[in-house]
């Protein structure tokens, strides 16, 4: 049976703590690239991130706004926002390294923890295809998955996966449009992220890590279109 309107309200993402230190972001860099070009240019930045050229704040603002917008599926979810975004900042101009929660209503960051996150990020990544310390920032979408399942039953699995998939694809496309590399991965220690972000009692589950940053110039690449 189709869930009643408003059934997902108890599973909505928790609001960002208004008492946490606020870090303002500038207006997002406009996504002026046409959709066709952005879709053709998007790719995973395996091993190509380069911390020597930091991400700009307008680029970060554009990627966060796009990821947040992608989390609103409409349809069964209505106006309920299921996903919440956290970001580990390592190399962003004008933003101190640390972990933050993103407030999509005010387009600002709220500080969670100070300090460079690179060692934590790399230590809790299981694969060798990315150097997370070289990424400008790592975005982490969370969903209160158990609350979603309690609210709408088994269809909640598809709903959670659709939400997170939309967030990832929105970020990939926006990163392409603002000339950033991007990579999305599943091979991370979910429990360590819960502890690091202080999510033990919130029911939020980090479901992906999404890296953005500038890439090394002139990398080798496979020219598939002439193969």
XYZ file of N, CA, C and O in Angstrom, residues 36-190:
620
model
N 24.553 18.804 -21.330
C 25.170 17.776 -22.180
C 26.676 17.721 -21.972
O 27.260 16.647 -21.792
N 27.317 18.895 -21.962
C 28.774 18.935 -21.781
C 29.160 18.457 -20.391
O 30.134 17.699 -20.223
N 28.423 18.896 -19.366
C 28.734 18.487 -17.995
C 28.613 16.978 -17.829
O 29.449 16.344 -17.175
N 27.590 16.385 -18.432
C 27.400 14.942 -18.325
C 28.505 14.177 -19.057
O 28.980 13.143 -18.588
N 28.928 14.691 -20.216
C 29.981 14.010 -20.978
C 31.337 14.117 -20.281
O 32.176 13.222 -20.402
N 31.561 15.230 -19.567
C 32.870 15.466 -18.954
C 33.020 14.853 -17.562
O 34.137 14.771 -17.051
N 31.924 14.469 -16.920
C 32.036 13.949 -15.561
C 32.767 12.607 -15.572
O 32.633 11.820 -16.499
N 33.556 12.378 -14.555
C 34.314 11.139 -14.443
C 34.825 11.024 -13.016
O 34.775 11.990 -12.249
N 35.351 9.866 -12.668
C 35.940 9.670 -11.354
C 37.426 10.020 -11.399
O 38.134 9.614 -12.311
N 37.884 10.771 -10.391
C 39.251 11.305 -10.380
C 40.227 10.352 -9.700
O 40.927 10.735 -8.764
N 40.283 9.121 -10.156
C 41.143 8.120 -9.518
C 42.585 8.614 -9.434
O 43.264 8.785 -10.447
N 43.076 8.865 -8.222
C 44.477 9.175 -8.003
C 44.969 10.496 -8.561
O 46.174 10.742 -8.581
N 44.066 11.367 -9.015
C 44.512 12.582 -9.702
C 44.382 13.847 -8.865
O 44.736 14.927 -9.330
N 43.835 13.780 -7.656
C 43.649 14.996 -6.867
C 44.996 15.637 -6.528
O 45.989 14.943 -6.273
N 45.017 16.962 -6.514
C 46.240 17.720 -6.260
C 45.929 18.863 -5.300
O 45.246 19.816 -5.665
N 46.464 18.763 -4.075
C 46.154 19.744 -3.042
C 46.858 21.079 -3.260
O 46.548 22.057 -2.578
N 47.809 21.147 -4.204
C 48.539 22.398 -4.412
C 47.635 23.515 -4.926
O 47.942 24.689 -4.736
N 46.555 23.155 -5.589
C 45.586 24.144 -6.058
C 44.285 23.946 -5.282
O 43.513 23.042 -5.572
N 44.032 24.761 -4.258
C 42.845 24.545 -3.425
C 41.551 24.833 -4.170
O 41.522 25.563 -5.168
N 40.486 24.266 -3.664
C 39.129 24.557 -4.150
C 38.746 25.964 -3.690
O 39.090 26.380 -2.582
N 38.048 26.699 -4.531
C 37.582 28.024 -4.117
C 36.275 27.895 -3.346
O 35.549 26.901 -3.479
N 35.965 28.887 -2.554
C 34.708 28.848 -1.793
C 33.490 28.852 -2.705
O 32.519 28.126 -2.421
N 33.450 29.648 -3.807
C 32.289 29.551 -4.704
C 32.132 28.170 -5.331
O 31.007 27.711 -5.540
N 33.247 27.488 -5.620
C 33.139 26.122 -6.139
C 32.553 25.190 -5.088
O 31.677 24.359 -5.397
N 33.036 25.297 -3.848
C 32.497 24.457 -2.772
C 31.014 24.739 -2.567
O 30.205 23.807 -2.417
N 30.645 26.024 -2.565
C 29.243 26.389 -2.372
C 28.368 25.799 -3.473
O 27.248 25.316 -3.217
N 28.863 25.801 -4.723
C 28.086 25.252 -5.835
C 27.890 23.749 -5.678
O 26.796 23.220 -5.916
N 28.952 23.043 -5.269
C 28.852 21.588 -5.109
C 27.922 21.209 -3.964
O 27.114 20.272 -4.077
N 28.008 21.939 -2.847
C 27.120 21.655 -1.716
C 25.667 21.923 -2.074
O 24.771 21.123 -1.748
N 25.421 23.040 -2.746
C 24.042 23.380 -3.123
C 23.471 22.340 -4.075
O 22.291 21.948 -3.959
N 24.273 21.879 -5.031
C 23.803 20.879 -5.986
C 23.502 19.554 -5.300
O 22.486 18.903 -5.575
N 24.403 19.134 -4.404
C 24.181 17.874 -3.690
C 22.917 17.945 -2.839
O 22.133 16.989 -2.782
N 22.713 19.083 -2.168
C 21.512 19.246 -1.345
C 20.247 19.254 -2.201
O 19.227 18.661 -1.835
N 20.322 19.916 -3.348
C 19.157 19.948 -4.241
C 18.840 18.557 -4.771
O 17.669 18.191 -4.931
N 19.877 17.768 -5.043
C 19.655 16.416 -5.541
C 18.959 15.517 -4.549
O 18.347 14.512 -4.923
N 19.042 15.863 -3.257
C 18.420 15.017 -2.238
C 16.913 15.184 -2.167
O 16.231 14.408 -1.496
N 16.372 16.189 -2.851
C 14.916 16.398 -2.855
C 14.324 15.706 -4.076
O 14.373 16.224 -5.191
N 13.782 14.517 -3.853
C 13.282 13.715 -4.958
C 11.875 14.095 -5.386
O 11.457 13.794 -6.499
N 11.109 14.737 -4.502
C 9.709 14.963 -4.821
C 8.937 13.654 -4.733
O 9.375 12.679 -4.117
N 7.786 13.581 -5.371
C 7.013 12.345 -5.371
C 6.668 11.900 -3.967
O 6.091 12.655 -3.182
N 7.061 10.652 -3.622
C 6.738 10.098 -2.307
C 7.367 10.887 -1.164
O 6.852 10.882 -0.052
N 8.505 11.544 -1.420
C 9.171 12.248 -0.329
C 8.543 13.605 -0.055
O 8.749 14.170 1.023
N 7.803 14.157 -1.011
C 7.177 15.468 -0.803
C 8.215 16.522 -0.470
O 9.238 16.639 -1.138
N 7.959 17.277 0.582
C 8.892 18.319 1.003
C 9.855 17.845 2.079
O 10.580 18.654 2.650
N 9.855 16.567 2.378
C 10.710 16.041 3.438
C 12.124 15.843 2.906
O 12.339 15.158 1.893
N 13.099 16.461 3.573
C 14.507 16.263 3.203
C 15.047 15.087 4.020
O 15.112 15.156 5.243
N 15.443 14.022 3.326
C 15.929 12.830 4.012
C 17.429 12.873 4.269
O 17.900 12.314 5.255
N 18.188 13.501 3.376
C 19.639 13.483 3.477
C 20.165 14.752 4.135
O 19.656 15.846 3.909
N 21.205 14.581 4.935
C 21.926 15.689 5.543
C 23.370 15.610 5.084
O 23.923 14.516 4.927
N 23.992 16.746 4.842
C 25.345 16.774 4.308
C 26.353 17.259 5.340
O 26.148 18.282 5.999
N 27.432 16.511 5.455
C 28.597 16.936 6.223
C 29.756 17.094 5.244
O 29.770 16.472 4.169
N 30.730 17.907 5.613
C 31.874 18.105 4.732
C 33.150 18.213 5.555
O 33.213 18.939 6.545
N 34.140 17.418 5.146
C 35.482 17.505 5.721
C 36.305 18.402 4.802
O 36.542 18.061 3.640
N 36.705 19.548 5.312
C 37.454 20.524 4.513
C 38.942 20.351 4.769
O 39.390 20.394 5.919
N 39.713 20.157 3.698
C 41.162 20.048 3.805
C 41.875 21.192 3.094
O 42.774 21.821 3.650
N 41.461 21.484 1.852
C 42.152 22.488 1.042
C 41.120 23.330 0.302
O 40.853 23.112 -0.891
N 40.521 24.264 1.024
C 39.540 25.190 0.452
C 39.950 26.604 0.839
O 40.167 26.888 2.027
N 40.068 27.477 -0.138
C 40.475 28.855 0.130
C 39.501 29.530 1.097
O 38.285 29.534 0.880
N 40.030 30.086 2.179
C 39.218 30.872 3.088
C 38.369 30.086 4.060
O 37.556 30.669 4.782
N 38.530 28.760 4.105
C 37.790 27.927 5.061
C 38.804 27.110 5.861
O 39.610 26.367 5.281
N 38.773 27.244 7.173
C 39.711 26.510 8.015
C 39.475 25.003 7.915
O 38.317 24.551 7.877
N 40.542 24.211 7.862
C 40.362 22.762 7.836
C 39.561 22.275 9.049
O 39.705 22.789 10.154
N 38.717 21.300 8.812
C 37.889 20.740 9.869
C 36.671 20.074 9.280
O 36.539 19.941 8.054
N 35.776 19.630 10.141
C 34.523 19.016 9.701
C 33.369 19.964 9.997
O 33.370 20.672 11.009
N 32.390 19.963 9.094
C 31.273 20.894 9.167
C 29.979 20.198 8.778
O 29.985 19.199 8.046
N 28.858 20.739 9.252
C 27.529 20.361 8.766
C 27.055 21.474 7.843
O 27.270 22.661 8.123
N 26.428 21.105 6.740
C 25.946 22.080 5.768
C 24.498 22.421 6.047
O 23.655 21.535 6.201
N 24.219 23.715 6.146
C 22.846 24.207 6.340
C 22.326 24.659 4.985
O 22.671 25.739 4.501
N 21.480 23.841 4.320
C 21.032 24.183 2.968
C 20.042 25.332 2.928
O 19.860 25.957 1.880
N 19.381 25.606 4.037
C 18.409 26.702 4.048
C 19.111 28.054 4.032
O 18.656 28.988 3.376
N 20.247 28.153 4.727
C 20.979 29.415 4.807
C 22.269 29.389 3.995
O 22.961 30.397 3.881
N 22.596 28.221 3.413
C 23.803 28.066 2.597
C 25.052 28.461 3.373
O 25.900 29.232 2.895
N 25.169 27.929 4.597
C 26.342 28.170 5.434
C 26.819 26.834 5.992
O 26.112 25.826 5.951
N 28.046 26.849 6.509
C 28.595 25.697 7.209
C 28.511 25.920 8.709
O 28.642 27.050 9.186
N 28.288 24.851 9.461
C 28.320 24.882 10.919
C 29.432 23.952 11.386
O 29.449 22.765 11.046
N 30.378 24.504 12.152
C 31.547 23.728 12.540
C 31.169 22.569 13.468
O 30.414 22.730 14.415
N 31.723 21.401 13.156
C 31.577 20.220 14.003
C 32.860 19.960 14.777
O 32.831 19.715 15.986
N 34.006 20.054 14.082
C 35.288 19.752 14.716
C 36.402 20.476 13.985
O 36.413 20.535 12.755
N 37.348 21.021 14.737
C 38.480 21.714 14.139
C 39.603 20.727 13.821
O 39.654 19.631 14.353
N 40.526 21.182 12.962
C 41.718 20.390 12.685
C 41.694 19.737 11.315
O 40.629 19.467 10.750
N 42.874 19.484 10.785
C 42.989 18.866 9.459
C 42.473 17.431 9.495
O 42.917 16.630 10.311
N 41.551 17.087 8.600
C 40.943 15.754 8.643
C 41.645 14.716 7.785
O 41.229 13.563 7.749
N 42.737 15.107 7.079
C 43.333 14.207 6.099
C 43.750 12.858 6.656
O 43.485 11.814 6.048
N 44.401 12.854 7.821
C 44.849 11.587 8.394
C 43.674 10.684 8.727
O 43.691 9.473 8.448
N 42.620 11.264 9.327
C 41.424 10.467 9.634
C 40.809 9.893 8.364
O 40.461 8.708 8.295
N 40.677 10.720 7.338
C 40.038 10.284 6.102
C 40.800 9.140 5.446
O 40.198 8.143 5.020
N 42.126 9.287 5.353
C 42.907 8.255 4.670
C 42.973 6.980 5.492
O 42.927 5.870 4.931
N 43.054 7.108 6.801
C 43.148 5.926 7.669
C 41.886 5.075 7.589
O 41.942 3.852 7.741
N 40.754 5.706 7.342
C 39.476 4.982 7.350
C 38.920 4.724 5.959
O 37.728 4.472 5.794
N 39.827 4.786 4.949
C 39.451 4.421 3.579
C 40.149 3.114 3.244
O 41.352 2.974 3.455
N 39.407 2.151 2.714
C 39.919 0.795 2.584
C 40.644 0.517 1.268
O 41.335 -0.493 1.145
N 40.465 1.360 0.257
C 41.022 1.083 -1.062
C 42.234 1.971 -1.339
O 42.603 2.810 -0.520
N 42.838 1.773 -2.511
C 44.064 2.505 -2.843
C 43.896 3.415 -4.059
O 44.873 3.940 -4.570
N 42.658 3.602 -4.518
C 42.459 4.362 -5.756
C 42.325 5.862 -5.536
O 42.306 6.634 -6.493
N 42.223 6.312 -4.295
C 42.146 7.737 -3.995
C 43.107 8.068 -2.860
O 43.280 7.274 -1.938
N 43.678 9.270 -2.924
C 44.394 9.839 -1.788
C 43.502 10.944 -1.228
O 43.464 12.054 -1.760
N 42.776 10.633 -0.163
C 41.793 11.585 0.365
C 42.445 12.820 0.959
O 41.806 13.871 1.051
N 43.715 12.719 1.368
C 44.411 13.887 1.900
C 44.623 14.951 0.822
O 44.781 16.128 1.138
N 44.650 14.541 -0.447
C 44.875 15.483 -1.542
C 43.582 16.125 -2.037
O 43.627 17.124 -2.758
N 42.427 15.585 -1.674
C 41.145 16.175 -2.091
C 40.931 17.503 -1.374
O 41.345 17.687 -0.231
N 40.283 18.434 -2.059
C 39.980 19.714 -1.427
C 38.984 19.571 -0.290
O 39.122 20.183 0.764
N 37.963 18.739 -0.504
C 36.931 18.504 0.509
C 36.292 17.150 0.258
O 36.281 16.654 -0.876
N 35.775 16.553 1.313
C 35.065 15.278 1.221
C 33.661 15.485 1.791
O 33.504 15.811 2.967
N 32.655 15.322 0.946
C 31.260 15.484 1.352
C 30.703 14.128 1.774
O 30.977 13.110 1.128
N 29.925 14.126 2.840
C 29.387 12.878 3.383
C 27.876 13.029 3.587
O 27.437 13.740 4.496
N 27.055 12.391 2.744
C 25.606 12.425 2.959
C 25.183 11.366 3.973
O 25.671 10.235 3.947
N 24.302 11.744 4.864
C 23.769 10.797 5.845
C 22.245 10.742 5.733
O 21.607 11.725 5.350
N 21.693 9.589 6.056
C 20.244 9.401 6.099
C 19.910 8.604 7.347
O 20.665 7.700 7.736
N 18.809 8.925 7.981
C 18.348 8.154 9.132
C 17.622 6.908 8.601
O 16.405 6.796 8.624
N 18.427 5.966 8.124
C 17.896 4.832 7.376
C 16.871 4.028 8.176
O 15.809 3.646 7.656
N 17.175 3.739 9.425
C 16.243 2.959 10.243
C 14.911 3.682 10.392
O 13.836 3.056 10.334
N 14.950 5.003 10.552
C 13.709 5.772 10.671
C 12.912 5.729 9.378
O 11.672 5.686 9.399
N 13.600 5.732 8.226
C 12.906 5.626 6.938
C 12.194 4.287 6.827
O 11.024 4.207 6.416
N 12.882 3.205 7.208
C 12.264 1.876 7.148
C 11.088 1.770 8.111
O 10.062 1.144 7.794
N 11.213 2.367 9.285
C 10.101 2.364 10.237
C 8.901 3.120 9.675
O 7.746 2.766 9.947
N 9.176 4.163 8.893
C 8.093 5.011 8.403
C 7.352 4.411 7.215
O 6.117 4.499 7.139
N 8.089 3.785 6.279
C 7.435 3.337 5.037
C 7.715 1.882 4.700
O 7.351 1.408 3.619
N 8.357 1.145 5.601
C 8.558 -0.276 5.354
C 9.666 -0.560 4.351
O 10.571 0.247 4.144
N 9.565 -1.730 3.696
C 10.645 -2.202 2.835
C 10.946 -1.266 1.670
O 12.082 -1.230 1.184
N 9.952 -0.531 1.178
C 10.225 0.382 0.078
C 11.235 1.445 0.493
O 11.811 2.113 -0.363
N 11.444 1.599 1.792
C 12.418 2.557 2.272
C 13.826 2.272 1.779
O 14.626 3.201 1.607
N 14.160 0.975 1.534
C 15.481 0.648 1.010
C 15.705 1.318 -0.341
O 16.743 1.919 -0.608
N 14.710 1.210 -1.218
C 14.842 1.826 -2.537
C 14.850 3.343 -2.426
O 15.558 4.028 -3.168
N 14.066 3.864 -1.507
C 13.984 5.312 -1.342
C 15.314 5.888 -0.850
O 15.786 6.910 -1.360
N 15.925 5.213 0.114
C 17.226 5.673 0.611
C 18.274 5.613 -0.497
O 19.045 6.558 -0.706
N 18.300 4.491 -1.230
C 19.286 4.355 -2.305
C 19.046 5.362 -3.423
O 20.007 5.906 -3.997
N 17.800 5.635 -3.738
C 17.497 6.633 -4.767
C 17.941 8.018 -4.325
O 18.498 8.796 -5.115
N 17.720 8.328 -3.055
C 18.118 9.636 -2.534
C 19.626 9.812 -2.596
O 20.138 10.831 -3.101
N 20.369 8.821 -2.095
C 21.823 8.924 -2.085
C 22.378 8.914 -3.509
O 23.340 9.623 -3.827
N 21.784 8.117 -4.389
C 22.215 8.109 -5.790
C 22.019 9.457 -6.456
O 22.874 9.921 -7.217
N 20.888 10.101 -6.165
C 20.625 11.423 -6.741
C 21.609 12.461 -6.217
O 22.063 13.346 -6.954
N 21.962 12.356 -4.939
C 22.958 13.268 -4.358
C 24.297 13.095 -5.074
O 24.941 14.081 -5.472
N 24.724 11.846 -5.264
C 26.018 11.577 -5.889
C 26.052 12.063 -7.337
O 27.017 12.710 -7.772
N 25.005 11.770 -8.102
C 24.993 12.180 -9.504
C 24.908 13.701 -9.641
O 25.510 14.283 -10.553
N 24.171 14.345 -8.748
C 24.104 15.809 -8.768
C 25.476 16.409 -8.498
O 25.884 17.396 -9.133
N 26.214 15.816 -7.551
C 27.549 16.322 -7.247
C 28.505 16.087 -8.405
O 29.269 16.987 -8.781
N 28.498 14.894 -8.989
C 29.369 14.616 -10.128
C 29.159 15.651 -11.238
O 30.106 16.177 -11.827
N 27.888 15.927 -11.537
C 27.577 16.831 -12.651
C 27.951 18.267 -12.318
O 28.499 18.986 -13.155
N 27.675 18.700 -11.077
C 28.023 20.063 -10.671
C 29.526 20.251 -10.638
O 30.052 21.293 -11.055
N 30.264 19.246 -10.139
C 31.723 19.349 -10.102
C 32.283 19.502 -11.505
O 33.190 20.321 -11.746
N 31.741 18.755 -12.443
C 32.161 18.889 -13.836
C 31.900 20.304 -14.349
O 32.745 20.895 -15.021
N 30.744 20.865 -13.983
C 30.364 22.188 -14.471
C 31.218 23.311 -13.888
O 31.340 24.378 -14.500
N 31.820 23.100 -12.707
C 32.662 24.145 -12.099
C 34.142 23.763 -12.157
O 34.964 24.283 -11.410
N 34.474 22.834 -13.060
C 35.871 22.497 -13.363
C 36.609 21.859 -12.188
O 37.771 22.158 -11.930
N 35.930 20.965 -11.487
C 36.560 20.223 -10.399
C 36.522 18.730 -10.702
O 35.610 18.243 -11.382
N 37.513 18.008 -10.175
C 37.451 16.568 -10.208
C 36.525 16.069 -9.110
O 36.251 16.768 -8.130
N 36.048 14.844 -9.272
C 35.103 14.287 -8.295
C 35.291 12.785 -8.215
O 35.700 12.142 -9.189
N 35.028 12.233 -7.053
C 35.051 10.793 -6.883
C 34.108 10.397 -5.758
O 33.990 11.113 -4.759
N 33.407 9.303 -5.939
C 32.461 8.807 -4.931
C 32.842 7.383 -4.580
O 33.147 6.584 -5.468
N 32.853 7.064 -3.292
C 33.327 5.745 -2.873
C 32.487 5.195 -1.726
O 31.887 5.940 -0.952
N 32.491 3.866 -1.649
C 31.789 3.143 -0.582
C 32.748 2.501 0.421
O 32.325 2.109 1.509
N 34.033 2.396 0.069
C 34.957 1.631 0.895
C 35.518 2.407 2.077
O 36.721 2.648 2.150
N 34.663 2.775 3.014
C 35.114 3.538 4.174
C 34.512 2.948 5.447
O 33.516 2.217 5.401
N 35.117 3.293 6.573
C 34.674 2.778 7.873
C 33.510 3.628 8.383
O 33.702 4.682 8.973
N 32.312 3.149 8.134
C 31.095 3.881 8.486
C 31.041 4.222 9.976
O 30.686 5.342 10.361
